[in-house]
XYZ file of C-alpha atoms in Angstrom:
487
model
C 57.608 125.025 65.855
C 55.955 122.136 63.750
C 55.772 119.107 65.938
C 54.790 116.740 63.224
C 57.603 117.975 61.074
C 60.083 117.478 63.830
C 58.793 113.971 64.610
C 58.783 112.833 61.153
C 62.443 114.049 60.584
C 63.550 112.287 63.621
C 61.875 109.062 62.581
C 63.269 109.288 59.033
C 66.714 109.791 60.256
C 66.301 106.943 62.541
C 65.152 104.673 59.838
C 67.894 105.900 57.453
C 70.486 105.236 60.149
C 69.116 101.821 60.728
C 69.394 100.858 57.124
C 73.025 102.161 56.813
C 73.995 100.083 59.690
C 72.372 96.811 58.738
C 74.536 93.765 58.919
C 76.057 91.942 55.881
C 76.841 93.343 52.373
C 74.279 94.513 49.758
C 75.548 93.072 46.637
C 72.763 94.787 44.593
C 73.299 98.208 45.992
C 73.839 100.604 43.004
C 77.038 102.249 42.472
C 76.315 105.061 39.989
C 72.406 105.422 39.865
C 70.544 107.415 42.425
C 68.782 105.112 44.933
C 66.993 105.909 48.100
C 68.869 106.190 51.294
C 66.414 103.642 52.813
C 62.966 102.336 51.804
C 61.083 103.246 48.545
C 62.017 105.698 45.733
C 59.794 106.558 42.862
C 59.065 109.589 40.652
C 61.985 112.124 39.932
C 60.706 115.680 40.999
C 61.950 119.297 41.056
C 64.705 118.477 38.723
C 66.738 121.855 38.132
C 69.992 123.634 38.054
C 70.251 126.351 40.755
C 73.068 128.494 41.959
C 75.783 126.136 40.563
C 74.320 122.929 41.619
C 71.944 120.232 40.186
C 69.110 119.617 42.451
C 67.149 116.233 42.102
C 64.269 115.726 44.323
C 62.466 112.417 44.518
C 59.233 110.933 45.921
C 60.314 108.814 48.920
C 58.903 106.383 51.413
C 61.786 105.792 53.889
C 59.674 103.546 56.193
C 58.810 100.766 53.814
C 60.577 99.264 50.803
C 57.157 98.676 49.130
C 55.799 102.225 49.452
C 53.781 104.207 52.083
C 53.537 107.739 53.270
C 55.467 110.070 50.643
C 57.891 112.809 51.435
C 60.557 114.417 49.139
C 64.171 113.493 49.469
C 66.878 115.509 47.676
C 70.305 114.921 46.116
C 72.636 117.768 44.854
C 75.521 117.562 42.647
C 77.773 119.646 40.337
C 78.533 117.245 37.497
C 75.404 115.048 37.160
C 77.475 111.945 38.185
C 78.450 112.640 41.887
C 75.667 113.236 44.406
C 75.191 114.459 47.950
C 72.055 113.372 49.893
C 70.611 116.477 51.470
C 67.862 114.888 53.575
C 64.027 115.440 53.181
C 63.123 119.083 52.750
C 59.266 118.498 52.027
C 57.286 116.495 54.421
C 53.480 115.932 54.736
C 53.198 118.408 57.645
C 50.153 120.699 56.683
C 46.421 120.156 56.299
C 47.071 120.214 52.376
C 49.337 117.417 52.186
C 48.963 115.433 55.392
C 48.786 111.942 53.534
C 51.621 112.607 51.072
C 53.910 115.090 49.237
C 53.286 113.936 45.729
C 54.929 114.731 42.566
C 55.685 118.081 41.211
C 58.441 120.359 39.630
C 60.973 123.239 40.302
C 60.951 126.613 38.578
C 63.933 128.791 38.902
C 63.585 131.556 36.222
C 62.475 134.218 38.828
C 65.679 133.809 41.065
C 64.237 131.634 43.687
C 63.949 127.845 43.518
C 60.142 127.476 43.456
C 58.496 124.077 43.942
C 55.040 123.319 42.835
C 53.595 119.911 44.024
C 50.458 117.906 44.636
C 49.428 117.456 48.319
C 47.372 114.449 48.898
C 44.649 114.152 51.520
C 42.483 111.062 51.932
C 39.333 111.297 54.040
C 38.315 108.681 56.401
C 35.017 106.899 55.297
C 33.322 104.713 52.726
C 34.905 106.291 49.555
C 36.202 104.806 46.360
C 39.077 107.537 46.422
C 38.574 108.104 42.605
C 35.466 110.177 42.486
C 35.253 110.956 46.296
C 37.125 110.962 49.448
C 40.408 112.464 47.944
C 41.748 115.893 47.860
C 44.452 116.922 45.434
C 45.873 120.209 46.293
C 48.391 122.031 44.160
C 51.045 123.630 46.662
C 53.620 126.130 46.382
C 56.806 126.742 48.380
C 60.282 128.234 47.583
C 63.888 128.602 48.737
C 66.925 130.573 48.407
C 69.452 127.730 48.753
C 67.368 124.693 47.530
C 67.650 123.153 50.941
C 65.539 125.229 53.099
C 61.958 126.036 52.184
C 59.700 128.720 53.237
C 55.810 128.268 54.335
C 53.692 126.446 52.101
C 50.914 127.912 50.267
C 47.718 126.349 48.724
C 47.080 127.448 45.140
C 44.423 125.224 43.956
C 41.921 122.867 45.542
C 39.525 120.426 44.136
C 36.764 123.251 43.946
C 39.104 125.091 41.592
C 39.491 122.353 39.068
C 37.115 122.169 36.139
C 33.997 119.936 36.162
C 34.082 116.612 34.526
C 37.020 115.271 36.415
C 37.561 112.865 39.043
C 39.751 113.468 42.201
C 42.716 112.221 40.496
C 44.380 115.434 39.309
C 48.150 115.801 40.177
C 51.776 116.360 39.281
C 52.207 120.169 38.177
C 55.021 121.121 35.818
C 55.508 125.014 35.318
C 57.372 126.998 32.871
C 57.579 130.503 31.611
C 57.177 132.020 28.059
C 57.207 135.691 27.733
C 55.591 137.340 30.773
C 53.205 134.370 31.497
C 53.777 131.271 33.315
C 52.021 128.103 32.345
C 51.360 124.884 34.351
C 50.065 121.379 33.223
C 48.383 118.909 35.500
C 47.719 115.351 34.819
C 44.072 114.282 35.270
C 41.363 111.394 34.963
C 38.097 112.493 33.699
C 34.837 110.991 35.114
C 34.329 109.071 31.728
C 37.585 107.429 32.552
C 39.696 109.269 29.797
C 43.165 110.723 30.337
C 43.861 114.218 29.980
C 46.166 117.229 30.827
C 44.839 120.446 32.285
C 46.578 123.764 31.134
C 46.683 126.746 33.302
C 48.181 130.329 33.119
C 49.468 132.734 35.686
C 51.226 136.342 35.665
C 52.636 135.864 39.099
C 53.014 132.165 40.004
C 50.291 132.439 42.416
C 46.880 132.923 40.909
C 46.323 130.542 38.252
C 43.479 130.430 35.342
C 42.245 127.628 33.609
C 43.060 127.763 29.691
C 42.181 124.591 28.111
C 42.018 120.721 28.334
C 44.576 118.956 26.259
C 43.759 115.319 25.147
C 43.387 113.038 22.154
C 40.168 112.657 20.001
C 39.854 109.110 20.933
C 40.253 107.857 24.457
C 44.025 106.964 25.217
C 44.097 105.413 28.746
C 42.124 106.449 31.871
C 44.634 108.538 33.634
C 47.557 110.562 32.527
C 50.291 111.111 35.212
C 53.394 113.187 35.279
C 52.804 115.693 32.444
C 55.659 117.650 31.158
C 55.430 119.891 28.083
C 58.630 121.302 26.460
C 60.022 122.762 23.318
C 62.833 120.521 21.814
C 64.770 122.050 18.929
C 61.844 123.974 17.748
C 59.219 120.993 18.261
C 56.662 121.175 21.065
C 56.209 117.851 22.927
C 53.935 116.613 25.770
C 55.390 113.754 27.826
C 52.676 111.804 29.829
C 52.466 108.519 31.744
C 49.195 107.062 30.601
C 47.410 104.220 32.618
C 44.960 101.922 30.915
C 46.413 101.111 27.550
C 45.792 97.876 25.774
C 49.093 95.682 25.705
C 50.648 94.643 22.443
C 53.500 92.504 21.236
C 55.928 95.179 20.280
C 54.675 98.120 22.207
C 52.779 99.255 25.574
C 54.186 95.940 26.929
C 54.225 97.139 30.677
C 51.212 97.584 33.024
C 51.747 101.312 32.639
C 53.440 103.442 29.803
C 55.467 106.599 29.445
C 55.827 108.375 26.301
C 55.430 111.767 24.381
C 53.151 113.211 21.972
C 53.979 115.682 19.235
C 52.053 118.957 19.807
C 50.898 121.391 16.992
C 52.484 124.936 17.010
C 49.796 126.532 18.696
C 48.779 123.861 20.964
C 48.251 126.142 24.053
C 45.224 127.663 21.976
C 43.907 124.704 19.978
C 44.700 121.459 18.456
C 45.351 117.814 19.921
C 48.433 115.753 20.616
C 49.406 113.296 17.993
C 51.723 110.247 17.560
C 52.494 108.713 20.969
C 55.944 107.301 21.224
C 57.153 105.552 24.223
C 60.347 106.795 26.062
C 61.608 103.376 26.958
C 60.776 99.723 26.009
C 62.307 98.039 29.060
C 60.687 96.520 32.048
C 61.495 99.281 34.453
C 60.662 102.838 33.475
C 57.992 105.330 34.350
C 57.050 108.913 35.221
C 60.000 110.847 33.816
C 60.739 114.434 34.176
C 62.816 116.791 31.965
C 64.609 120.095 32.632
C 66.758 122.553 30.949
C 70.371 122.948 32.414
C 72.795 125.761 32.531
C 74.269 124.559 29.239
C 71.081 124.613 27.477
C 70.546 120.860 27.254
C 67.096 119.142 27.653
C 67.720 116.446 30.146
C 65.426 113.712 31.206
C 65.369 111.377 34.268
C 63.044 108.582 34.684
C 61.970 106.278 37.535
C 63.622 102.922 36.865
C 60.614 101.173 38.238
C 56.895 100.812 37.913
C 53.908 100.623 40.344
C 51.820 97.773 40.541
C 54.198 95.122 39.031
C 53.957 92.400 41.927
C 51.694 89.997 39.839
C 54.409 89.879 37.159
C 57.768 90.574 38.394
C 59.658 91.942 41.377
C 62.695 93.411 42.971
C 64.667 91.357 45.581
C 66.294 94.347 47.046
C 63.146 94.780 49.098
C 64.828 92.064 51.297
C 67.830 94.543 51.744
C 65.466 97.277 52.881
C 65.199 99.358 49.497
C 63.635 99.420 46.118
C 63.966 101.395 42.805
C 66.276 104.091 41.538
C 66.668 106.831 38.848
C 68.007 106.263 35.454
C 71.196 108.061 34.160
C 70.339 111.686 33.248
C 69.734 111.537 29.348
C 70.161 114.180 27.061
C 67.336 114.699 24.461
C 67.721 115.620 20.991
C 65.159 115.956 18.076
C 66.199 114.077 14.964
C 64.507 112.370 12.042
C 61.127 113.424 13.418
C 61.509 111.762 17.060
C 63.417 112.174 20.179
C 66.743 110.508 20.616
C 67.784 110.347 24.333
C 71.389 109.350 25.397
C 73.523 109.298 28.636
C 74.890 112.801 29.276
C 78.514 113.232 28.346
C 79.314 113.309 32.001
C 78.560 109.683 32.459
C 82.013 108.773 30.686
C 83.502 109.992 33.884
C 82.482 106.671 35.410
C 84.778 104.598 33.133
C 87.839 103.439 34.624
C 89.525 100.800 32.652
C 89.236 99.822 28.989
C 89.188 96.124 28.614
C 89.557 95.936 24.946
C 89.033 98.124 21.879
C 87.381 97.236 18.598
C 90.491 98.537 16.606
C 92.289 95.584 18.039
C 89.775 92.878 17.089
C 89.752 90.590 14.087
C 87.257 87.886 14.709
C 84.857 85.478 13.035
C 81.096 86.571 13.699
C 79.901 83.000 13.283
C 81.876 82.232 16.326
C 80.945 82.976 19.886
C 83.238 85.341 21.707
C 83.421 85.123 25.414
C 84.330 88.192 27.400
C 84.991 88.338 31.221
C 84.564 91.587 33.081
C 86.038 91.394 36.491
C 83.451 93.494 37.974
C 79.561 93.963 38.303
C 79.606 97.158 36.473
C 80.585 98.085 32.714
C 79.848 100.332 29.901
C 79.893 98.414 26.477
C 79.751 100.469 23.134
C 79.172 98.539 19.884
C 79.256 100.657 16.865
C 78.593 99.864 13.235
C 76.997 96.573 13.782
C 76.114 95.981 10.296
C 74.450 92.692 11.086
C 70.990 91.477 10.368
C 71.054 89.011 13.443
C 73.042 88.711 16.509
C 72.971 87.548 20.113
C 74.440 89.016 23.178
C 74.469 87.403 26.449
C 75.112 88.507 30.085
C 75.730 85.766 32.553
C 73.926 83.454 30.001
C 70.541 84.312 31.441
C 70.093 87.825 30.014
C 69.841 87.573 26.194
C 69.915 90.622 23.952
C 68.781 89.301 20.347
C 68.226 91.128 17.003
C 66.710 89.075 14.359
C 64.209 90.067 11.320
C 64.115 93.662 12.393
C 63.113 92.849 16.073
C 65.292 93.646 19.033
C 64.426 91.765 22.257
C 65.584 91.810 25.812
C 64.755 88.375 27.604
C 65.652 86.903 30.767
C 65.929 83.091 31.661
C 66.009 81.719 35.077
C 66.090 83.653 38.390
C 68.088 86.636 36.987
C 65.061 88.698 35.739
C 63.144 88.163 39.161
C 59.998 87.192 36.976
C 60.783 89.453 34.051
C 60.655 87.678 30.726
C 60.751 89.402 27.387
C 60.468 93.014 25.958
C 60.459 93.724 22.207
C 60.633 96.545 19.868
C 60.452 96.921 15.881
C 64.001 98.107 14.992
C 64.179 98.103 11.235
C 67.898 99.011 11.143
C 70.279 98.496 13.981
C 73.681 100.092 13.646
C 74.773 100.818 17.350
C 74.275 99.757 20.911
C 75.421 100.805 24.250
C 75.020 98.903 27.557
C 75.578 100.787 30.691
C 75.205 98.209 33.397
C 75.446 98.996 37.141
C 75.220 96.197 39.696
C 71.454 95.369 39.373
C 70.313 97.980 36.769
C 71.007 98.062 33.050
C 70.181 100.814 30.442
C 70.412 99.557 26.731
C 70.608 102.370 23.947
C 70.033 101.505 20.313
C 70.963 103.695 17.475
C 72.331 106.564 19.699
C 69.252 106.622 21.756
C 66.441 106.104 19.026
C 65.365 103.236 21.191
C 65.891 102.530 24.861
C 65.362 99.625 27.300
C 65.779 100.041 30.994
C 65.726 97.082 33.304
C 66.588 95.773 36.773
C 68.546 92.400 36.897
C 69.970 90.179 39.829
C 72.887 87.919 39.849
C 74.792 86.436 42.686
C 78.172 87.007 40.977
C 80.416 89.967 41.395
C 81.940 89.511 37.976
C 80.019 89.517 34.575
C 80.584 86.840 31.841
C 79.592 88.168 28.577
C 79.412 86.612 25.149
C 78.515 87.781 21.636
C 77.786 85.951 18.480
C 76.937 87.211 14.930
C 79.011 90.635 15.095
C 82.235 91.312 13.357
C 82.755 94.257 15.860
C 82.601 93.355 19.472
C 83.062 97.118 20.459
C 84.735 98.705 23.374
C 84.110 97.686 27.318
C 85.164 99.763 30.142
C 84.929 98.829 33.626
C 83.577 101.434 35.963
C 84.993 103.245 39.034
C 84.573 101.199 42.327
C 83.332 103.876 44.634
C 79.668 104.775 44.840
C 78.672 108.212 43.326
C 76.231 108.915 46.371
C 77.502 110.541 49.557
C 76.028 112.057 52.631
C 73.763 108.911 53.365
C-alpha cells in the first residue's frame, strides 16, 4: 500500500467535491472546452487514441487555482466533443517525482498505453534550481486500460543527460520509426540557449543519446514541450521557447509556442528553420499533437500561459479554477505552412442556426447588429473580399482588419487586462469564431492564422456587430449542456 498515494487521492477528491458543491452560479464555467475539475490546469499530456477511446491527460494542481503540486488528471471520450472525467491516475508518490508529475506523452504502438513523463524533485537548500538543486527524471509507466497504471520506472536521471545542460530538461515525447523508438526532451543549456535532446531506443527502456537539435543562433533560453512529427511528408518540430524578444506583429506574449521546419535527415544532421507561431492570441502555450485512428494529426493547446500576472489575469480564480484546453485542431500542411482548424466533430456542438448568409442583402457601410441569446456561438464568415472591416463582441472586444493587419483588442474590463494582439495577414478570405462562455478561438483563412483568448463578460447573451462586410456569414448557438461529465 502506498500511503502517500492514498492520502493524496483522498485530499484531491475532497477538494474536487468542495468545488463542485460551492454556492452560487459560475457564469464563466466552460461548456465545451476541457477545464479542470477544480484548481489549476495547464499542459495537455499523453494525448492518444487507445482501445476505442481518446485519452486526454493534463497537468493538474487541484488544491490551488494559481498552481502548486502537479498531478495528472484524465478525461476520456469517443468523439472529441464529450468527455468523462476519470480522476488522477498519476500522482507524485515516488522518490523520482515527489515534487510533481510534470509533462510527458503517451505511446500506444506496442499494444499498451505507455506513458513517459518528467518527475520533478527539488532539493532543500540554498539553490538556484536552474544549475543546481533540481532533479528532472524521465519516468515510464504503462496501462492496459488507460486508467490504472503499473509501477513506475526511472529511465533517465540527471547523470544520464549530456554535459553542458542545466537541470532544466523535461517533457519527453516518444514515437516509433521502423524498429526504433525515438524521444525528444526540451532543454536549457548552461549558456542559456534552448535546445532539444534526441534519444533512441530499441525496447523503450534503454535510451541512447543521438544528438542535440537547435538553431545556429540562440533562440530563447529554454525550449519546453518538444514534439517532432511528420505532417503530409514534412517533418516539423514544435517547441515552446522562453526568452524571445517581443515584437509588434509576432512573439507578443511572455512565452511563445510554434514550430520549426526540419530537414529530411534531421535525426542525423541539420538544424531547424523558419519558426512560426501556432497561435497569435493572448492565451496559448505548450501544445501537444497525436495521430488518431482516422490518421489525422490533431493538436491540443493549453489555453493559458504561465507568469502572466503582471499583464493580465483570469477572474475565474475567484471561482476556484483557472485555464482550459483548446478545441482539438486538425493539422494540414498547405502552401509551405501548417493550417489548423477545429476537428469536424466540433460541429456536433451546434444547436440552432440564427441566420444564413444566403438570406442576407446588406450594405457593408452600415453596422449590422446581431443578438445571440446565449453566451456561446459558432460564427463562420466566408469570402470576406474586404480590405477593412470591424467585428465587435459586446462592444469591448474588437476584431479589426485594415491595411493587411488583423488585430484582436479589448476595451474595458472584458479582457481582464488583455489589450491587443496583431498579425500580418496579407489577404483575409474567411473567419470563424468559436466562442465558449469565457474562451474564444478565432480562425482566419481556414486556420492559416489562429487567435485564442480568454474573455469575461457579465451578460449571458452576446451582442455582436459587423461593419465593412457584404457577407455577415452564418451563426449557430451551441448546445446548452456541458460536454464534461463525471466531475
